[in-house]
Amino acid sequence: RKVAFTADKYPHIKRNPNFKEINDEDVSYLASILSQNALIVDNGTNSSDLTPFNVDWMGKYRGKSRVVVRPRSAEEVAKVLKYCGEKRIAVVPQGGNTGLVGGSVPVFDEIVISTNYLNKIRSFDPVAGILVSDAGCVLEVLDNHLAEHGYMMPLDLGAKGSCQVGGNVATNAGGLRFLRYGSLHGSVLGLEVVLPDGTILDNLLTLRKDNTGYDLKQLFIGSEGTLGIITGVSIATPKRPKAVNVAVFGLSSFEDVQKAFLKSKEDLTEILSAFEFWDFAALQLCQLYGTNRSEFPLGQYPFYVLMETSGSNKEHDDEKLAACLESLMDASIVQDGVIAQDISQMNNLWSFREDIPEATHKAGAVYKYDISLPVPVLYKMVEDMRKRLEDSGSFGKDKAITHVIGFGHLGDGNLHLNITAKEYDEDVTKLIEPYVYEWTGKYRGSISAEHGLGLMKANYLGYSKPKPMIELMRMLKKSIDPNGIMNPYKFLPN
Amino acid sequence: RKVAFTADKYPHIKRNPNFKEINDEDVSYLASILSQNALIVDNGTNSSDLTPFNVDWMGKYRGKSRVVVRPRSAEEVAKVLKYCGEKRIAVVPQGGNTGLVGGSVPVFDEIVISTNYLNKIRSFDPVAGILVSDAGCVLEVLDNHLAEHGYMMPLDLGAKGSCQVGGNVATNAGGLRFLRYGSLHGSVLGLEVVLPDGTILDNLLTLRKDNTGYDLKQLFIGSEGTLGIITGVSIATPKRPKAVNVAVFGLSSFEDVQKAFLKSKEDLTEILSAFEFWDFAALQLCQLYGTNRSEFPLGQYPFYVLMETSGSNKEHDDEKLAACLESLMDASIVQDGVIAQDISQMNNLWSFREDIPEATHKAGAVYKYDISLPVPVLYKMVEDMRKRLEDSGSFGKDKAITHVIGFGHLGDGNLHLNITAKEYDEDVTKLIEPYVYEWTGKYRGSISAEHGLGLMKANYLGYSKPKPMIELMRMLKKSIDPNGIMNPYKFLPN
C-alpha cells in the first residue's frame, strides 16, 4: 500500500510557522557536534532511507522529515535538543516506531531523533532485581538478558522484538503482563530525561522507595515525547516464574466470560498472570489471515478466553488450575477447554491470541480502538458498533467494512475494537468516529487504555478528561516546552 | 512532654509576610459558606481544642493556628481554597495527622483544613476490585470494609487506625505490604483534587488503564499537600489472601539477612508478602518499652527477620514455606526460627516488629530517619552512626543519646534508623544531621524512603535530588500554586 502524507490526509493540521525549516547550515552544525554516522539526511536521491523513520508500521501516517539524528549518549541528545530549542527546530523522538496512533513519526518536516543507537544495558542488580538500561534497548533483548539471571521484564507485548524500553515508558505501554505486574508508573524506578532546553534530568535511582519531592519521572511516563526525550530507564523486575500454565476455553456469553474472570481471581489469585479474551469474529479473521496455520483446538463459541498462570511451583499451580477449571466446567461457565501440556502447546495457544493484531493488518486497512471500560459494558461497545455499521449498509461481504472484532485484556478492562476495511477512507472513519469516543465517554471509559493519543486521538482527549485537567496539561506542557518543539501537533487537542 | 513552638525551635524559618493574618471577618465569611460546625476557632479560652491540629503525634512540631476548617465535600474544600487563594491565607491540609516529618501541622498561623469530615465510602466494585472513597476515610475502616468483600487495601502501616487514605496518597505511604503490592503510584487509579484556586480536578476514574494525557494524579501522589487537597481516591485493591503464614528467625550477620532474602524470593516468589528485619538493639528497646509483654521466642542474635507469606491455598503455602526454611537452616543462613501455628501467634510475632516505633517514643525523644539504600550497604549506615555517636561521647548509659537501632522493610531496601535521646536537643541533632543525609547521598540513597520531606527534611532535598530536578519541582509548584499558600515552609528547600 502506498502511504499518503499525513499532511495531505489531514489538511486541517497546519504546519506551525514558528518552527524553523532545517537547512544545510543546521545539518553541518549537528554533524559537527555529534559522533560519526549520527545523521541521515535526504539529499534528493536517498529519500527511501528515511522512509522507515517517516512512516509508521501500520502504514497510516507519513511525515516529510528530511533529517534523522541518531545520538549515542544522553549528552549527545542534550546537544541536539539545546540547538533545536535555540533555533526552534521541531523534533520527534522515535524509539522502535511500533506505535499505533501516529505518535512516533513526523507530520511535517520535524527532525526525527532516534534512540536506535542508545542501546546499552547499563547494569543489573540480581539481588534487588533492578535493571538500568539505555532507552533504545529492545524489550525482548532486555527480557532475554534478565532471563539469564532468573528475572523478567514486568511488561510484554506483541511488538517486543522491535519496541524499545524508552518508547514503552514514553507511551506507558501496558501489554500482556499488566494484570500481574501492574503499570509502569509502579515499576519504573528512575529515568534519565533530556528536557527541551538540553538539561539532563538525572533521576536514574535504583531504589524501590523514594519520597523526596514531586515524583517528576511520572510526568514523563506516558507523555509521548512531548516533554523531553527519555535516554535511560531504571526498572524493578520480577522473578521469572518457574512454572507457567496456559489454558484456552470456549464460552457461550460475555456474562460467562466475566464469571470465569471472577472465579479465576478467586481460585488462582497470586498465580493468575493473564486473562485475555477474543470473540468468534476475531477467530474467523485469524483463520483467514493469521500466521498460525495449526488447527484451533476448540469448536465454535461466541467467546474464547486464554488464561495463564505463573508461579514458583509447577505441582501447586497445576493443582490450582485443575481445581479452577473443574469448578468452571461444573458450573457450566465454560463450555469446553484445553490445557497446554508442554511449552510448545503453550506457545501455540498464545499464538492464537497474539495472531489477532497481525491478521487484522493482512485483512486490509485497520481501524484500531483501544478502550478501557467498566467490564460489564465492555463488549456492548462491540455489539453496538457492529449494529451501527450494519445499519449503515457499509459492513459485510464485499462492502467497504469487512470485519468488526473485539478482543483484549479482560482482566484489565481493556478492549481492543478493531475494524477492518478495504482501505482507509474518510466515509468509513466518519461512521466510526467520533461515535466510538462518544460511546466511551458516556460510560466514563478511557479512549486510550494503552496505545496513547499520538496524532490519532489528540483531538478526542476531551471525551476522557474534563476541561480543567486539559488546561493543567497545557500549562505543564507550556512550562516545560515553552516553544512547543517536542513532538508537535500531537497529544493535546489542537 | 511540653511541645515547643516550631517557630521558636527553628528561628531561621520566618513567617511569609505576604500571607494574610486571618481575622474575624474572614472567619465569619468562611462560617457563612460552609456547613454547620465546620470551624473551630481559638477564642482565647479554648486553645486546647486546637492542640490536636497544631501538634504532630510525635510531639516534635507545634504550630500556632487559630482556625481549623472541616469541610464536608469537595465543593466545600473548593470554596475554602478559592477564598484563601484570593485573600492569600496560607493553609495546611491535614488528614489523620500521623506523619513523622512535621508535614501535617502548621508552622505559624496557617489555617488547618482537616479532611476528618470527608469520610464516606463512595463505591466498591467487587468484580474489578476498585474502591472509591473520600480522602478522610481511615485506612483500617477501608480495609475492614474490603474484608467483607474478600479484598484488602494494597497498603498497611502501623498508623492504620488513625491515618486517612487521602493522607496516605498525599504522602505516598509505603508500609508493610509494599513488597508485594507495590507503590501507590501503581495502585491509585484516580484522584479528586481541589487546586489552590478552588478548581476541582475530577480524575476519579475507576479504570485500571488510561493513557489519555499526562498522568496528572501522579503529581499529587507524594506532594504532601503542597499542590492541592486530595478529596477523593480511587484505588485498585487486591484479593484478600486466604492463607497467611508468619515466621521469625534469628540470624548472625547482615550478610545472612541478605542471603535469606534472596533465598525466600527464590522459593516463595509469588506468596512472599513481607520481609522485615530488626537488630538486637531494637529487640532490647522493645523489651524495655514495648507493649508486647509476652516472651520473645528466640534467643539473642544480632539480627531478626520476620517473613510473611500470603496466598490462596494454605497447604501449598505451608509446603513452600517449610521447604524454604529447611534449606535456610541447612545452609546455616538462619540460626533459629519459629513459625506461627495460628492467627494469635501470627499477630504476636508481628507485634514484636510493630512494637518498635511505639517503644522508641516511650524511650524518650526520638530522631527518626527513613532511608532507602542499596541493600548491601543498608546496615552499614547504622554501624557507622553508632560509631560516630560513641566517639562523640554522648551515646551510652546515662548519656544524652540512649539507643541507636536499625529496623525496616529489607525487601524494599528501606531502613528505619531510630535514635533515642533524653530530649530533643540541638547538640544531638548536630551530631546526627547532616551526617545522616550526607552518608545517604554518598551511596545514592534516598533521604526519605516513605516518610516524605515535610518540615524536617525540606532543606536536605539536595542530598537526594540534583539541582535541575529541584528547579523543575519549583517551577511546577509555582505554576500550580503561584501564591504559595499550600502547606508553606515545607517540602522544597527554603
XYZ file of C-alpha atoms in Angstrom, chain B residues 127-388:
262
model
C -15.617 -7.691 40.213
C -12.848 -5.261 39.357
C -11.775 -4.752 42.998
C -11.901 -0.965 42.695
C -12.686 1.201 45.717
C -13.672 4.863 45.581
C -13.719 6.767 48.845
C -13.492 10.183 50.391
C -9.986 11.254 51.347
C -10.783 11.303 55.050
C -11.661 7.619 55.381
C -9.421 5.887 57.888
C -7.202 3.205 56.342
C -8.333 0.493 58.745
C -12.004 1.310 58.194
C -11.492 0.881 54.448
C -9.573 -2.338 54.959
C -12.363 -3.732 57.143
C -14.933 -2.716 54.550
C -12.980 -4.515 51.835
C -12.585 -7.604 54.026
C -16.342 -8.115 53.773
C -15.918 -8.478 50.009
C -12.791 -10.648 50.141
C -10.437 -7.796 49.211
C -7.960 -5.651 51.094
C -6.170 -2.341 50.868
C -2.858 -2.583 48.991
C -1.109 -0.852 51.875
C -0.869 -1.370 55.605
C 1.014 0.601 58.202
C 1.291 0.958 61.929
C -0.874 4.083 61.948
C -3.728 2.332 60.131
C -6.209 3.034 62.925
C -5.792 6.804 62.545
C -4.221 7.611 59.202
C -6.515 8.554 56.327
C -6.326 7.363 52.760
C -6.034 10.927 51.454
C -3.008 11.453 53.652
C -1.619 8.088 52.584
C -1.828 9.187 48.968
C -0.590 12.730 49.621
C 2.497 11.295 51.307
C 2.826 8.241 49.042
C 2.792 5.978 52.093
C 4.715 2.722 51.784
C 4.306 0.399 54.739
C 4.211 -3.321 55.247
C 2.569 -4.535 52.045
C 4.769 -2.582 49.654
C 6.979 -5.571 48.854
C 4.008 -7.459 47.463
C 1.564 -4.843 46.228
C 3.927 -2.060 45.235
C 3.676 1.681 45.249
C 0.582 3.857 45.347
C 1.831 5.282 42.049
C 0.782 1.935 40.627
C -2.384 1.203 42.600
C -4.105 4.589 42.763
C -6.385 4.763 39.714
C -7.855 8.185 40.160
C -7.980 11.225 42.390
C -10.296 14.101 43.037
C -8.164 17.090 43.943
C -9.001 20.687 44.743
C -6.398 23.075 43.378
C -5.260 26.200 45.221
C -7.567 28.374 43.106
C -10.607 26.275 44.021
C -10.771 24.284 40.787
C -11.923 20.721 41.325
C -9.908 18.254 39.236
C -12.210 15.305 38.699
C -9.967 12.404 37.802
C -11.788 9.763 39.852
C -11.615 7.132 37.134
C -12.295 3.525 38.008
C -10.242 2.092 35.161
C -7.086 0.051 35.510
C -5.606 1.513 32.358
C -5.841 5.005 30.978
C -3.337 6.629 28.626
C -5.099 9.869 27.854
C -2.770 12.746 28.501
C -0.253 13.449 31.241
C -0.994 11.318 34.272
C -1.727 14.333 36.457
C -2.786 12.377 39.509
C 0.795 11.160 39.844
C 1.913 14.716 40.605
C -0.306 14.817 43.678
C 0.761 11.400 44.953
C 3.521 12.254 47.401
C 3.172 16.035 47.028
C 2.404 16.424 50.752
C -0.380 18.943 50.345
C 1.754 21.479 48.518
C -0.183 21.432 45.231
C -3.784 20.887 46.269
C -6.044 18.969 48.590
C -6.980 15.407 47.736
C -10.687 14.916 48.452
C -11.372 11.559 46.804
C -9.373 8.453 45.957
C -9.986 5.571 43.533
C -7.738 2.611 44.210
C -7.214 -0.910 42.870
C -7.367 -3.437 45.670
C -6.003 -6.989 45.682
C -7.880 -10.101 46.766
C -7.515 -10.773 50.456
C -5.290 -13.820 50.910
C -6.975 -16.934 52.235
C -3.807 -18.176 53.857
C -1.189 -16.185 55.731
C 1.938 -17.568 57.354
C 4.445 -15.770 59.526
C 7.889 -16.888 60.583
C 10.598 -15.148 62.617
C 14.274 -16.088 62.521
C 17.455 -15.216 64.313
C 20.494 -14.592 62.126
C 24.110 -13.994 62.941
C 25.050 -11.358 60.377
C 23.601 -8.840 57.959
C 25.177 -10.891 55.179
C 22.908 -13.740 56.230
C 19.886 -11.432 56.273
C 20.566 -10.664 52.613
C 21.087 -14.321 51.760
C 17.825 -15.187 53.463
C 16.056 -12.532 51.414
C 17.407 -13.844 48.122
C 16.517 -17.404 49.036
C 12.994 -16.504 50.052
C 12.418 -14.542 46.829
C 13.580 -17.637 45.017
C 11.413 -20.135 46.906
C 8.362 -18.061 47.828
C 8.242 -15.714 44.821
C 4.528 -15.038 44.398
C 3.496 -15.623 48.016
C 6.187 -13.597 49.789
C 4.353 -10.618 51.280
C 6.739 -9.156 53.851
C 10.413 -9.376 54.674
C 11.104 -7.208 57.709
C 14.229 -7.062 59.807
C 15.394 -5.569 63.099
C 18.612 -5.643 65.052
C 19.354 -6.782 68.587
C 19.333 -3.205 69.881
C 15.755 -2.837 68.604
C 14.744 -6.012 70.420
C 16.325 -4.757 73.633
C 14.485 -1.458 73.334
C 11.180 -3.273 72.896
C 11.887 -5.440 75.911
C 12.264 -2.263 77.937
C 9.436 -0.192 76.473
C 7.321 -2.351 74.131
C 3.660 -3.091 74.763
C 4.021 -6.768 73.888
C 4.744 -8.329 77.279
C 4.989 -11.911 76.017
C 8.389 -13.536 75.887
C 10.305 -13.190 72.652
C 10.501 -16.730 71.280
C 14.101 -16.697 70.099
C 17.462 -16.289 71.804
C 19.925 -13.469 71.288
C 21.050 -12.927 67.721
C 22.466 -9.836 66.030
C 19.508 -9.774 63.598
C 15.928 -10.928 63.350
C 13.799 -11.346 60.275
C 10.043 -11.585 60.012
C 8.882 -13.249 56.840
C 5.239 -13.358 55.817
C 3.574 -15.321 53.038
C 0.087 -14.638 51.665
C -1.648 -16.912 49.225
C -4.826 -18.627 48.191
C -4.042 -22.181 49.318
C -2.823 -22.857 52.852
C -1.480 -26.319 52.114
C 0.616 -25.108 49.193
C 1.939 -22.142 51.135
C 2.836 -24.257 54.170
C 4.733 -26.611 51.941
C 6.632 -23.804 50.210
C 7.479 -22.088 53.484
C 8.614 -25.303 55.166
C 10.883 -26.128 52.223
C 12.312 -22.629 52.224
C 13.019 -22.712 55.964
C 14.578 -26.119 55.767
C 17.021 -25.001 53.121
C 17.768 -21.799 55.072
C 18.549 -23.862 58.176
C 20.539 -26.459 56.237
C 22.679 -23.742 54.722
C 23.137 -22.188 58.198
C 21.813 -18.896 56.850
C 19.308 -18.866 59.688
C 20.307 -19.864 63.237
C 16.922 -20.427 64.777
C 13.336 -19.838 63.776
C 9.709 -20.102 64.727
C 6.604 -20.422 62.549
C 3.257 -19.188 63.817
C 0.821 -22.037 64.353
C -2.335 -19.964 64.440
C -3.584 -16.454 63.971
C -2.892 -15.351 67.528
C 0.735 -16.490 67.251
C 0.898 -14.715 63.931
C -0.315 -11.459 65.452
C 2.048 -11.958 68.346
C 5.057 -12.351 66.057
C 4.024 -9.313 64.034
C 3.639 -7.302 67.210
C 7.341 -7.735 68.029
C 8.039 -5.893 64.796
C 5.207 -3.393 65.073
C 6.107 -2.566 68.655
C 9.390 -0.985 67.673
C 8.260 2.513 66.630
C 5.988 2.837 69.660
C 8.763 1.681 72.007
C 11.145 4.328 70.701
C 8.641 7.005 71.701
C 8.409 5.681 75.222
C 12.189 5.640 75.429
C 12.408 9.415 75.190
C 12.774 11.866 72.360
C 13.284 10.004 69.106
C 15.096 11.005 65.950
C 13.658 9.012 63.098
C 15.410 8.545 59.777
C 13.744 6.711 56.976
C 16.252 5.887 54.325
C 16.365 3.936 51.076
C 19.711 2.393 50.322
C 21.160 -0.300 48.119
C 20.679 -3.379 50.322
C 24.387 -4.302 50.649
C 25.215 -1.031 52.461
C 21.914 -0.679 54.275
C 23.071 -1.733 57.724
C 26.487 -0.136 57.454
C 24.649 3.131 57.972
C 23.568 2.001 61.466
C 27.047 0.799 62.339
C 28.710 3.966 61.149
C 26.226 6.118 63.026
C 26.655 4.133 66.211
C 30.402 4.511 65.995
C 30.142 8.225 65.318
